[in-house]
CSV table of C-alpha atoms and ligand atoms in Angstrom, one decimal:
chain,number,residue,atom,x,y,z
A,1035,MET,CA,46.3,-15.1,-70.8
A,1036,ASN,CA,47.4,-15.6,-67.3
A,1037,ILE,CA,46.2,-12.6,-65.3
A,1038,LEU,CA,47.1,-11.5,-61.8
A,1039,MET,CA,44.9,-9.2,-59.7
A,1040,VAL,CA,46.5,-7.3,-56.9
A,1041,GLY,CA,44.2,-6.5,-54.0
A,1042,SER,CA,41.6,-8.1,-51.7
A,1043,GLY,CA,38.3,-6.1,-51.6
A,1044,GLY,CA,34.9,-6.0,-53.1
A,1045,ARG,CA,36.2,-3.9,-56.0
A,1046,GLU,CA,38.8,-6.6,-56.8
A,1047,HIS,CA,36.1,-9.3,-56.7
A,1048,ALA,CA,34.0,-7.2,-59.2
A,1049,LEU,CA,37.0,-6.9,-61.4
A,1050,ILE,CA,37.7,-10.6,-61.2
A,1051,LYS,CA,34.1,-11.5,-62.1
A,1052,LYS,CA,34.3,-9.2,-65.1
A,1053,LEU,CA,37.7,-10.6,-66.2
A,1054,LEU,CA,36.3,-14.1,-66.1
A,1055,GLU,CA,33.8,-13.2,-68.8
A,1056,SER,CA,36.7,-12.5,-71.2
A,1057,PRO,CA,37.5,-15.4,-73.6
A,1058,LYS,CA,41.2,-14.2,-73.4
A,1059,CYS,CA,41.4,-15.0,-69.6
A,1060,THR,CA,42.6,-18.6,-69.2
A,1061,LYS,CA,44.1,-18.4,-65.7
A,1062,LEU,CA,43.3,-15.9,-63.0
A,1063,TYR,CA,45.3,-15.3,-59.8
A,1064,CYS,CA,44.6,-12.9,-57.0
A,1065,ALA,CA,47.0,-11.8,-54.3
A,1066,PRO,CA,46.0,-11.8,-51.6
A,1067,GLY,CA,42.3,-12.1,-52.4
A,1068,ASN,CA,39.5,-13.0,-49.9
A,1069,GLY,CA,37.1,-15.8,-49.2
A,1070,GLY,CA,34.7,-15.1,-52.1
A,1071,ILE,CA,37.6,-14.4,-54.6
A,1072,SER,CA,39.1,-17.8,-53.7
A,1073,ARG,CA,36.0,-19.4,-55.2
A,1074,ASP,CA,36.6,-17.6,-58.6
A,1075,ALA,CA,40.3,-17.3,-58.9
A,1076,GLU,CA,43.4,-18.9,-57.4
A,1077,THR,CA,44.4,-16.8,-54.4
A,1078,VAL,CA,48.0,-16.3,-53.7
A,1079,ASN,CA,49.3,-15.5,-50.2
A,1080,ILE,CA,51.4,-12.4,-51.1
A,1081,GLY,CA,50.5,-9.0,-49.5
A,1082,ALA,CA,49.3,-6.3,-51.8
A,1083,MET,CA,52.3,-4.1,-50.9
A,1084,ASP,CA,55.0,-6.8,-51.4
A,1085,LYS,CA,56.4,-5.7,-54.8
A,1086,GLU,CA,59.3,-8.0,-54.7
A,1087,ASN,CA,57.4,-11.2,-54.2
A,1088,MET,CA,54.5,-10.1,-56.5
A,1089,VAL,CA,57.0,-9.6,-59.4
A,1090,LYS,CA,58.7,-12.9,-58.6
A,1091,PHE,CA,55.4,-14.7,-58.6
A,1092,ALA,CA,54.3,-13.1,-61.9
A,1093,LYS,CA,57.6,-14.2,-63.5
A,1094,GLU,CA,57.5,-17.7,-62.2
A,1095,ASN,CA,53.9,-18.2,-63.3
A,1096,ALA,CA,54.2,-16.6,-66.8
A,1097,VAL,CA,51.7,-13.8,-65.9
A,1098,ASP,CA,50.8,-11.8,-69.1
A,1099,LEU,CA,48.8,-9.1,-67.5
A,1100,VAL,CA,48.6,-7.6,-64.0
A,1101,PHE,CA,45.8,-5.5,-62.6
A,1102,VAL,CA,46.8,-3.3,-59.6
A,1103,ALA,CA,43.6,-2.3,-58.0
A,1104,PRO,CA,44.2,-0.6,-54.6
A,1105,ASP,CA,45.6,2.9,-53.9
A,1106,ASP,CA,48.5,2.0,-51.6
A,1107,PRO,CA,50.5,-0.3,-53.9
A,1108,LEU,CA,49.9,2.1,-56.8
A,1109,ALA,CA,51.3,5.0,-54.8
A,1110,ASP,CA,54.1,2.8,-53.7
A,1111,GLY,CA,55.2,2.0,-57.3
A,1112,MET,CA,53.8,-1.5,-57.8
A,1113,VAL,CA,53.2,-0.8,-61.5
A,1114,ASP,CA,56.7,0.7,-61.9
A,1115,ALA,CA,58.1,-2.6,-60.4
A,1116,PHE,CA,56.2,-4.6,-63.1
A,1117,ASP,CA,57.3,-2.2,-65.8
A,1118,ASN,CA,60.9,-2.7,-64.8
A,1119,ALA,CA,60.4,-6.4,-65.0
A,1120,GLY,CA,58.9,-6.2,-68.5
A,1121,ILE,CA,55.5,-7.4,-67.3
A,1122,ARG,CA,52.4,-5.5,-68.5
A,1123,ALA,CA,50.5,-3.9,-65.7
A,1124,PHE,CA,47.2,-1.9,-65.7
A,1125,GLY,CA,47.3,1.1,-63.4
A,1126,PRO,CA,49.2,4.4,-63.0
A,1127,ASN,CA,52.8,4.5,-62.1
A,1128,ALA,CA,53.8,6.1,-58.7
A,1129,GLY,CA,54.5,9.4,-60.4
A,1130,ALA,CA,50.9,9.6,-61.6
A,1131,ALA,CA,49.2,7.9,-58.7
A,1132,ILE,CA,50.2,10.9,-56.6
A,1133,ILE,CA,47.1,12.6,-57.9
A,1134,GLU,CA,45.3,10.5,-55.2
A,1135,ALA,CA,48.1,10.0,-52.8
A,1136,SER,CA,48.7,13.7,-52.1
A,1137,LYS,CA,45.8,16.1,-51.8
A,1138,VAL,CA,48.3,19.0,-51.7
A,1139,PHE,CA,49.5,17.8,-55.1
A,1140,SER,CA,46.0,17.5,-56.6
A,1141,LYS,CA,44.7,20.8,-55.2
A,1142,ASN,CA,47.8,22.6,-56.6
A,1143,LEU,CA,47.3,20.9,-59.9
A,1144,MET,CA,43.7,22.0,-60.1
A,1145,LYS,CA,44.6,25.6,-59.2
A,1146,LYS,CA,47.5,25.7,-61.8
A,1147,TYR,CA,45.3,24.4,-64.6
A,1148,ASN,CA,42.1,26.1,-63.7
A,1149,ILE,CA,40.1,22.9,-63.0
A,1150,PRO,CA,37.1,23.8,-60.8
A,1151,THR,CA,37.5,22.8,-57.2
A,1152,ALA,CA,36.8,24.2,-53.7
A,1153,LYS,CA,39.0,27.1,-52.6
A,1154,TYR,CA,41.7,26.0,-50.2
A,1155,GLU,CA,44.9,26.7,-48.2
A,1156,VAL,CA,47.7,24.2,-47.4
A,1157,PHE,CA,49.4,24.0,-44.0
A,1158,ASP,CA,52.5,22.2,-42.6
A,1159,ASP,CA,52.1,23.8,-39.2
A,1160,ALA,CA,49.2,23.1,-36.8
A,1161,GLN,CA,49.5,26.5,-35.1
A,1162,LYS,CA,49.2,28.3,-38.3
A,1163,ALA,CA,46.3,26.2,-39.4
A,1164,VAL,CA,44.5,26.8,-36.2
A,1165,GLU,CA,45.0,30.6,-36.5
A,1166,TYR,CA,43.7,30.4,-40.1
A,1167,VAL,CA,40.4,28.7,-39.2
A,1168,ARG,CA,39.9,31.1,-36.2
A,1169,THR,CA,40.5,34.1,-38.4
A,1170,GLN,CA,38.2,32.8,-41.2
A,1171,ASN,CA,35.6,32.1,-38.5
A,1172,THR,CA,33.3,30.3,-40.9
A,1173,ALA,CA,31.7,26.8,-40.6
A,1174,PRO,CA,31.2,24.3,-41.9
A,1175,ILE,CA,34.8,24.1,-43.0
A,1176,VAL,CA,36.7,21.1,-44.4
A,1177,VAL,CA,39.9,19.7,-43.0
A,1178,LYS,CA,41.8,17.0,-45.0
A,1179,ALA,CA,44.9,15.0,-44.3
A,1180,ASP,CA,47.3,15.3,-47.3
A,1181,GLY,CA,48.0,11.5,-47.7
A,1182,LEU,CA,46.1,8.3,-47.9
A,1183,ALA,CA,43.9,7.5,-45.0
A,1184,LEU,CA,41.5,4.7,-46.0
A,1185,GLY,CA,39.0,7.3,-47.2
A,1186,LYS,CA,38.7,8.6,-43.6
A,1187,GLY,CA,41.1,11.5,-43.7
A,1188,VAL,CA,38.4,14.2,-44.4
A,1189,ILE,CA,36.7,16.0,-41.6
A,1190,ILE,CA,33.7,18.2,-42.2
A,1191,ALA,CA,33.9,20.5,-39.2
A,1192,GLN,CA,30.5,21.9,-38.2
A,1193,THR,CA,32.1,24.6,-36.0
A,1194,VAL,CA,35.4,26.4,-35.7
A,1195,ASP,CA,36.2,24.4,-32.5
A,1196,GLU,CA,35.6,21.1,-34.4
A,1197,ALA,CA,38.0,22.3,-37.1
A,1198,VAL,CA,40.6,23.1,-34.4
A,1199,ASP,CA,40.2,19.6,-32.9
A,1200,ALA,CA,40.5,18.0,-36.4
A,1201,ILE,CA,43.7,19.9,-37.1
A,1202,LYS,CA,45.2,18.8,-33.7
A,1203,SER,CA,44.2,15.2,-34.1
A,1204,ILE,CA,45.6,15.0,-37.7
A,1205,MET,CA,48.8,17.1,-37.2
A,1206,GLU,CA,49.7,16.7,-33.6
A,1207,ASP,CA,48.2,13.3,-32.5
A,1208,LYS,CA,49.0,11.9,-36.0
A,1209,LYS,CA,45.7,10.1,-36.2
A,1210,PHE,CA,46.6,9.2,-39.9
A,1211,GLY,CA,50.3,8.9,-39.3
A,1212,ALA,CA,52.6,10.7,-41.8
A,1213,SER,CA,49.5,11.3,-44.0
A,1214,GLY,CA,48.8,14.2,-41.7
A,1215,ASN,CA,52.2,16.0,-41.9
A,1216,ASN,CA,50.4,18.4,-44.3
A,1217,ILE,CA,46.8,19.3,-44.4
A,1218,VAL,CA,44.4,21.1,-46.8
A,1219,ILE,CA,41.7,23.3,-45.4
A,1220,GLU,CA,39.0,24.1,-47.9
A,1221,GLU,CA,35.7,25.7,-48.3
A,1222,PHE,CA,32.6,23.7,-47.7
A,1223,LEU,CA,30.7,23.0,-51.0
A,1224,THR,CA,27.1,21.8,-51.4
A,1225,GLY,CA,25.2,19.8,-54.0
A,1226,PRO,CA,24.8,16.2,-55.1
A,1227,GLU,CA,27.9,14.1,-55.4
A,1228,VAL,CA,28.7,12.0,-58.4
A,1229,SER,CA,31.5,9.5,-59.0
A,1230,VAL,CA,32.8,9.2,-62.5
A,1231,LEU,CA,35.4,6.6,-63.3
A,1232,ALA,CA,37.2,7.0,-66.6
A,1233,PHE,CA,39.6,4.9,-68.6
A,1234,THR,CA,42.6,6.9,-69.8
A,1235,ASP,CA,45.8,6.0,-71.6
A,1236,GLY,CA,47.1,9.6,-71.2
A,1237,LYS,CA,46.0,10.5,-74.6
A,1238,CYS,CA,42.2,10.1,-74.6
A,1239,VAL,CA,39.8,9.8,-71.8
A,1240,LYS,CA,36.7,7.6,-71.9
A,1241,PRO,CA,34.3,8.1,-68.9
A,1242,MET,CA,32.4,5.0,-67.7
A,1243,VAL,CA,28.7,5.1,-66.7
A,1244,SER,CA,28.2,7.4,-63.6
A,1245,SER,CA,27.6,6.2,-60.1
A,1246,LYS,CA,26.9,7.5,-56.6
A,1247,ASP,CA,28.5,6.4,-53.4
A,1248,HIS,CA,27.0,6.7,-49.8
A,1249,LYS,CA,30.0,7.4,-47.6
A,1250,ARG,CA,28.5,7.9,-44.2
A,1251,ALA,CA,28.0,4.9,-41.9
A,1252,TYR,CA,24.3,5.3,-41.1
A,1253,ASP,CA,21.0,6.0,-42.7
A,1254,ASN,CA,20.2,9.7,-43.6
A,1255,ASP,CA,23.9,10.3,-44.0
A,1256,LYS,CA,24.6,10.1,-40.3
A,1257,GLY,CA,27.7,8.8,-38.6
A,1258,LEU,CA,31.4,8.7,-39.6
A,1259,ASN,CA,32.7,8.6,-43.2
A,1260,THR,CA,33.5,5.1,-44.3
A,1261,GLY,CA,35.1,3.6,-47.4
A,1262,GLY,CA,31.5,3.5,-48.9
A,1263,MET,CA,28.3,1.8,-47.7
A,1264,GLY,CA,26.6,1.4,-51.0
A,1265,THR,CA,26.3,2.6,-54.6
A,1266,ILE,CA,23.9,3.1,-57.5
A,1267,SER,CA,24.5,3.5,-61.2
A,1268,PRO,CA,23.6,5.6,-63.1
A,1269,ASN,CA,23.7,8.7,-60.9
A,1270,PRO,CA,20.3,10.5,-61.4
A,1271,TYR,CA,22.0,13.9,-61.0
A,1272,TYR,CA,24.5,13.3,-63.7
A,1273,THR,CA,22.7,14.6,-66.8
A,1274,GLU,CA,24.1,14.7,-70.3
A,1275,GLU,CA,24.5,18.4,-70.1
A,1276,ILE,CA,26.6,18.0,-66.9
A,1277,ALA,CA,28.6,15.2,-68.4
A,1278,ASP,CA,29.5,17.5,-71.3
A,1279,ILE,CA,30.6,20.3,-69.0
A,1280,CYS,CA,32.7,17.8,-67.0
A,1281,MET,CA,34.4,16.5,-70.1
A,1282,GLU,CA,35.5,19.9,-71.2
A,1283,THR,CA,36.2,21.6,-67.8
A,1284,ILE,CA,37.5,18.6,-65.8
A,1285,PHE,CA,38.2,15.3,-67.5
A,1286,LYS,CA,40.2,16.4,-70.5
A,1287,PRO,CA,42.0,19.2,-68.7
A,1288,THR,CA,43.1,16.8,-65.9
A,1289,VAL,CA,44.6,14.3,-68.3
A,1290,GLU,CA,46.3,17.2,-70.1
A,1291,ALA,CA,47.6,18.7,-66.9
A,1292,MET,CA,49.1,15.4,-65.8
A,1293,ASN,CA,50.9,15.2,-69.2
A,1294,LYS,CA,52.2,18.7,-68.8
A,1295,GLU,CA,53.5,17.9,-65.4
A,1296,GLY,CA,55.5,15.0,-66.9
A,1297,ARG,CA,53.2,12.5,-65.1
A,1298,PRO,CA,51.1,10.9,-67.8
A,1299,PHE,CA,48.2,8.9,-66.2
A,1300,LYS,CA,47.4,5.5,-67.6
A,1301,GLY,CA,44.7,3.4,-65.9
A,1302,CYS,CA,41.4,4.2,-64.2
A,1303,LEU,CA,41.1,7.8,-63.1
A,1304,TYR,CA,38.2,8.4,-60.6
A,1305,PHE,CA,36.6,11.9,-60.5
A,1306,GLY,CA,34.8,12.6,-57.2
A,1307,LEU,CA,32.5,15.5,-58.2
A,1308,MET,CA,30.0,17.8,-56.6
A,1309,ILE,CA,27.4,19.4,-58.7
A,1310,THR,CA,27.4,22.8,-57.0
A,1311,PRO,CA,25.2,25.8,-57.8
A,1312,ASP,CA,28.2,27.1,-59.7
A,1313,GLY,CA,28.6,24.0,-61.7
A,1314,PRO,CA,30.5,20.7,-61.3
A,1315,LYS,CA,33.6,20.8,-59.1
A,1316,VAL,CA,36.2,18.2,-58.2
A,1317,ILE,CA,36.1,17.0,-54.6
A,1318,GLU,CA,38.8,14.4,-55.0
A,1319,TYR,CA,40.7,12.3,-57.5
A,1320,ASN,CA,41.4,8.6,-57.0
A,1321,ALA,CA,44.0,6.8,-59.1
A,1322,ARG,CA,41.9,3.6,-59.3
A,1323,PHE,CA,38.4,2.1,-59.4
A,1324,GLY,CA,36.3,3.2,-56.5
A,1325,ASP,CA,35.1,0.7,-54.0
A,1326,PRO,CA,32.0,0.2,-54.0
A,1327,GLU,CA,31.7,2.1,-57.3
A,1328,ALA,CA,33.3,-0.7,-59.2
A,1329,GLN,CA,30.6,-3.0,-57.9
A,1330,VAL,CA,27.8,-1.1,-59.8
A,1331,VAL,CA,29.8,0.1,-62.8
A,1332,LEU,CA,31.5,-3.1,-63.9
A,1333,PRO,CA,28.3,-5.2,-64.1
A,1334,ARG,CA,27.1,-2.7,-66.7
A,1335,LEU,CA,30.2,-3.1,-68.8
A,1336,LYS,CA,29.6,-4.9,-72.1
A,1337,THR,CA,33.0,-4.6,-73.7
A,1338,ASP,CA,35.8,-7.1,-72.9
A,1339,LEU,CA,37.7,-5.7,-69.9
A,1340,VAL,CA,40.9,-7.4,-71.0
A,1341,ASP,CA,40.7,-5.6,-74.4
A,1342,ILE,CA,40.3,-2.3,-72.6
A,1343,CYS,CA,43.2,-3.0,-70.3
A,1344,GLU,CA,45.4,-3.8,-73.2
A,1345,ALA,CA,44.3,-0.7,-75.1
A,1346,VAL,CA,45.1,1.5,-72.1
A,1347,ILE,CA,48.6,-0.1,-71.7
A,1348,ASN,CA,49.3,0.1,-75.4
A,1349,GLU,CA,48.0,3.7,-75.6
A,1350,ARG,CA,45.4,2.7,-78.2
A,1351,LEU,CA,42.3,3.6,-76.2
A,1352,SER,CA,40.9,5.8,-78.9
A,1353,ASP,CA,40.7,2.7,-81.2
A,1354,ILE,CA,38.1,0.9,-79.2
A,1355,ASP,CA,34.4,1.5,-78.5
A,1356,ILE,CA,33.4,0.9,-74.9
A,1357,GLU,CA,29.8,-0.3,-74.6
A,1358,TRP,CA,27.5,-0.4,-71.6
A,1359,TYR,CA,24.3,-2.2,-70.7
A,1360,ASP,CA,21.2,0.1,-70.3
A,1361,GLY,CA,19.3,-0.1,-67.0
A,1362,ALA,CA,20.7,0.3,-63.6
A,1363,ALA,CA,22.7,-1.4,-60.8
A,1364,ALA,CA,22.6,-1.1,-57.0
A,1365,CYS,CA,25.0,-2.3,-54.4
A,1366,VAL,CA,24.3,-2.5,-50.6
A,1367,VAL,CA,27.4,-3.0,-48.5
A,1368,MET,CA,27.0,-5.4,-45.5
A,1369,ALA,CA,29.5,-4.4,-42.8
A,1370,SER,CA,30.6,-5.7,-39.5
A,1371,GLY,CA,28.9,-4.2,-36.4
A,1372,GLY,CA,31.0,-1.3,-35.2
A,1373,TYR,CA,32.6,-0.5,-38.6
A,1374,PRO,CA,34.3,2.0,-39.3
A,1375,VAL,CA,35.7,2.1,-35.8
A,1376,GLU,CA,36.1,-1.3,-34.0
A,1377,TYR,CA,34.6,-4.6,-35.1
A,1378,LYS,CA,35.0,-8.3,-34.6
A,1379,LYS,CA,36.3,-10.7,-37.3
A,1380,GLY,CA,35.8,-14.5,-37.8
A,1381,ILE,CA,31.9,-14.5,-37.5
A,1382,GLU,CA,30.3,-17.2,-39.5
A,1383,MET,CA,28.0,-16.1,-42.3
A,1384,PHE,CA,24.8,-17.8,-43.4
A,1385,GLY,CA,22.6,-17.7,-46.5
A,1386,LEU,CA,25.4,-17.8,-49.1
A,1387,ASP,CA,25.8,-20.8,-51.4
A,1388,ASP,CA,29.1,-22.6,-51.7
A,1389,MET,CA,30.3,-20.0,-54.2
A,1390,GLY,CA,29.3,-17.3,-51.8
A,1391,GLN,CA,26.4,-16.1,-53.9
A,1392,VAL,CA,22.6,-15.8,-53.4
A,1393,ASP,CA,19.8,-16.0,-55.9
A,1394,GLY,CA,19.0,-12.8,-57.8
A,1395,ALA,CA,22.1,-11.0,-56.9
A,1396,ILE,CA,25.8,-10.8,-57.5
A,1397,VAL,CA,27.5,-10.9,-54.1
A,1398,TYR,CA,31.0,-9.4,-54.2
A,1399,HIS,CA,33.1,-10.4,-51.2
A,1400,ALA,CA,35.3,-7.9,-49.4
A,1401,GLY,CA,36.3,-8.8,-45.8
A,1402,THR,CA,35.6,-12.5,-45.9
A,1403,LYS,CA,37.5,-15.8,-45.6
A,1404,TYR,CA,36.6,-19.3,-46.7
A,1405,GLU,CA,37.4,-22.3,-44.5
A,1406,ASN,CA,36.2,-25.8,-44.7
A,1407,GLY,CA,33.3,-24.9,-46.9
A,1408,ARG,CA,32.1,-22.0,-44.7
A,1409,PHE,CA,32.4,-18.3,-45.0
A,1410,TYR,CA,33.5,-16.0,-42.1
A,1411,THR,CA,33.8,-12.2,-41.7
A,1412,ASN,CA,37.3,-11.0,-42.0
A,1413,GLY,CA,37.0,-7.2,-42.2
A,1414,GLY,CA,34.9,-4.1,-41.8
A,1415,ARG,CA,33.1,-4.0,-45.1
A,1416,VAL,CA,32.2,-7.6,-45.6
A,1417,LEU,CA,30.0,-8.0,-48.7
A,1418,GLY,CA,28.7,-5.8,-51.6
A,1419,VAL,CA,25.3,-7.2,-52.4
A,1420,THR,CA,24.6,-6.1,-56.0
A,1421,ALA,CA,21.7,-6.4,-58.4
A,1422,THR,CA,21.1,-5.1,-61.9
A,1423,ALA,CA,17.6,-4.4,-63.4
A,1424,PRO,CA,15.9,-2.2,-66.0
A,1425,THR,CA,15.3,0.5,-63.5
A,1426,LEU,CA,17.1,1.7,-60.4
A,1427,ASP,CA,14.1,1.0,-58.1
A,1428,GLU,CA,14.0,-2.6,-59.3
A,1429,ALA,CA,17.7,-3.0,-58.8
A,1430,LEU,CA,17.4,-1.6,-55.3
A,1431,ASP,CA,14.5,-4.0,-54.5
A,1432,LYS,CA,16.5,-7.0,-55.7
A,1433,ALA,CA,19.6,-6.0,-53.9
A,1434,TYR,CA,17.8,-5.5,-50.6
A,1435,ALA,CA,15.8,-8.8,-51.1
A,1436,ALA,CA,19.2,-10.5,-51.4
A,1437,VAL,CA,20.6,-8.7,-48.3
A,1438,ASP,CA,17.6,-10.2,-46.3
A,1439,LYS,CA,18.8,-13.7,-47.1
A,1440,ILE,CA,22.2,-13.2,-45.7
A,1441,LYS,CA,22.8,-13.3,-41.9
A,1442,PHE,CA,25.8,-12.9,-39.6
A,1443,ASP,CA,26.0,-11.6,-36.0
A,1444,GLY,CA,26.3,-7.8,-35.9
A,1445,ALA,CA,25.6,-7.4,-39.6
A,1446,HIS,CA,25.0,-3.7,-40.4
A,1447,PHE,CA,23.9,-2.0,-43.6
A,1448,ARG,CA,22.2,1.1,-44.7
A,1449,HIS,CA,18.5,1.0,-45.6
A,1450,ASP,CA,18.5,4.1,-47.7
A,1451,ILE,CA,20.9,3.4,-50.5
A,1452,GLY,CA,19.8,5.3,-53.6
A,1453,LYS,CA,17.5,7.5,-51.6
A,1454,THR,CA,19.7,10.3,-50.4
A,1455,LYS,CA,21.5,13.1,-52.2
B,608,AMP,P1,37.1,12.9,-50.0
B,608,AMP,O1,37.8,11.7,-49.3
B,608,AMP,O2,38.0,14.0,-50.4
B,608,AMP,O3,36.3,12.4,-51.2
B,608,AMP,O4,36.1,13.4,-49.0
B,608,AMP,C1,35.1,12.6,-48.4
B,608,AMP,C2,33.8,13.2,-48.4
B,608,AMP,O5,33.8,14.4,-47.7
B,608,AMP,C3,33.3,13.6,-49.8
B,608,AMP,O6,32.7,12.5,-50.5
B,608,AMP,C4,32.3,14.7,-49.5
B,608,AMP,O7,31.1,14.1,-49.1
B,608,AMP,C5,32.9,15.3,-48.3
B,608,AMP,N1,33.7,16.5,-48.8
B,608,AMP,C6,35.0,16.6,-49.1
B,608,AMP,N2,35.4,17.8,-49.4
B,608,AMP,C7,34.3,18.6,-49.3
B,608,AMP,C8,34.0,20.0,-49.5
B,608,AMP,N3,34.9,20.8,-49.9
B,608,AMP,N4,32.7,20.4,-49.3
B,608,AMP,C9,31.8,19.6,-48.8
B,608,AMP,N5,32.0,18.3,-48.6
B,608,AMP,C10,33.2,17.8,-48.8
B,609,LIG,N1,34.2,4.8,-52.7
B,609,LIG,C1,35.2,5.8,-52.6
B,609,LIG,C2,36.5,5.3,-52.9
B,609,LIG,O1,36.7,4.2,-53.4
B,609,LIG,O2,37.4,6.1,-52.6
């Protein structure tokens, strides 16, 4: 099969390495890809949002299967464009991708179908939102931009004044553009966080092995929220008992709810959960693989990913068994100095071999480019240095040993992946 991956991050690199294991995959393209991906697949210079040229390329190159990995093209109807062209694409259509693209939609969905989540109010007017937080007079309180914001549209306000500032920066200064036309203000929940990605064809839902992201930029969960600084799998807080509760109260009801809304979800549905003292609750949905969750979940996948994609597209997911390797995986993200605010690009990287790898680890490339046999930084999150091992501690030791071999000016990573709640 000729397969086309849409996207350019570490998640896409992890998907590509898994697709390459499939005997069905004879040719792999990635648009636009990155430096590391260019060593594993043929990269194509088409932007991830360019539906027209993406479909044209797929037609001209007899692509059999497309995998749309990032949130923006999904929300913008990339899968719909391929459907209309008669080309099979893995991922939700725009109607279903709204579960991530609008927090107002997802919160209202959870309320309507009794899916456990934080209590909330929606506002389209900054003044009314400010009055609300002042009258509530409790903190911490959580302010969220409605739309997509690169994982940065959530502010945990520690005081009422901080909440007021957040409302103003999102709704008046438009820090996240039109994503902040509406906001959700919700109660602050506590407890360990768990990411559960699940395959669903709209009929059945098959959760993958659990994982845990580390979203803050610095050690001890200090600093700004990022796209994710590192992950582990499995998540020690996700017991079998909790998994059963999630299946019955969250996973199945969400897939059902989307069907009832006339928005059947097909693809990878990501449940961002918090295990609160009152049981597991949904913090957010994503309509795709998480990044860097994919980097620890996919290395543990035993079953052919192409088979799974086809089963989802053909709505035959219940027919296949999805198998996983025991043990654990850990991913440490190496970022550019200054990320997630300002950072330089084009810094040469050392310690990688000509395929961009190091011994003992799988290095997934995110913001990198490859020129004349050398790798350079090309984004905020640069590499996802990943290792698998029989135990989590060993996986972490291996991943950090690999990180030590890689050097670039300003490189920044967390030292406590797998150690915090
Ligand atoms: P989100 O983009 O919705 O996943 O939010 C980013 C991060 O903010 C989450 O991973 C949580 O750590 C935190 N967060 C979001 N909503 C809440 C909440 N209601 N209570 C506590 N923390 C939250
Ligand atoms: N790592 C969180 C996300 O992909 O949204």
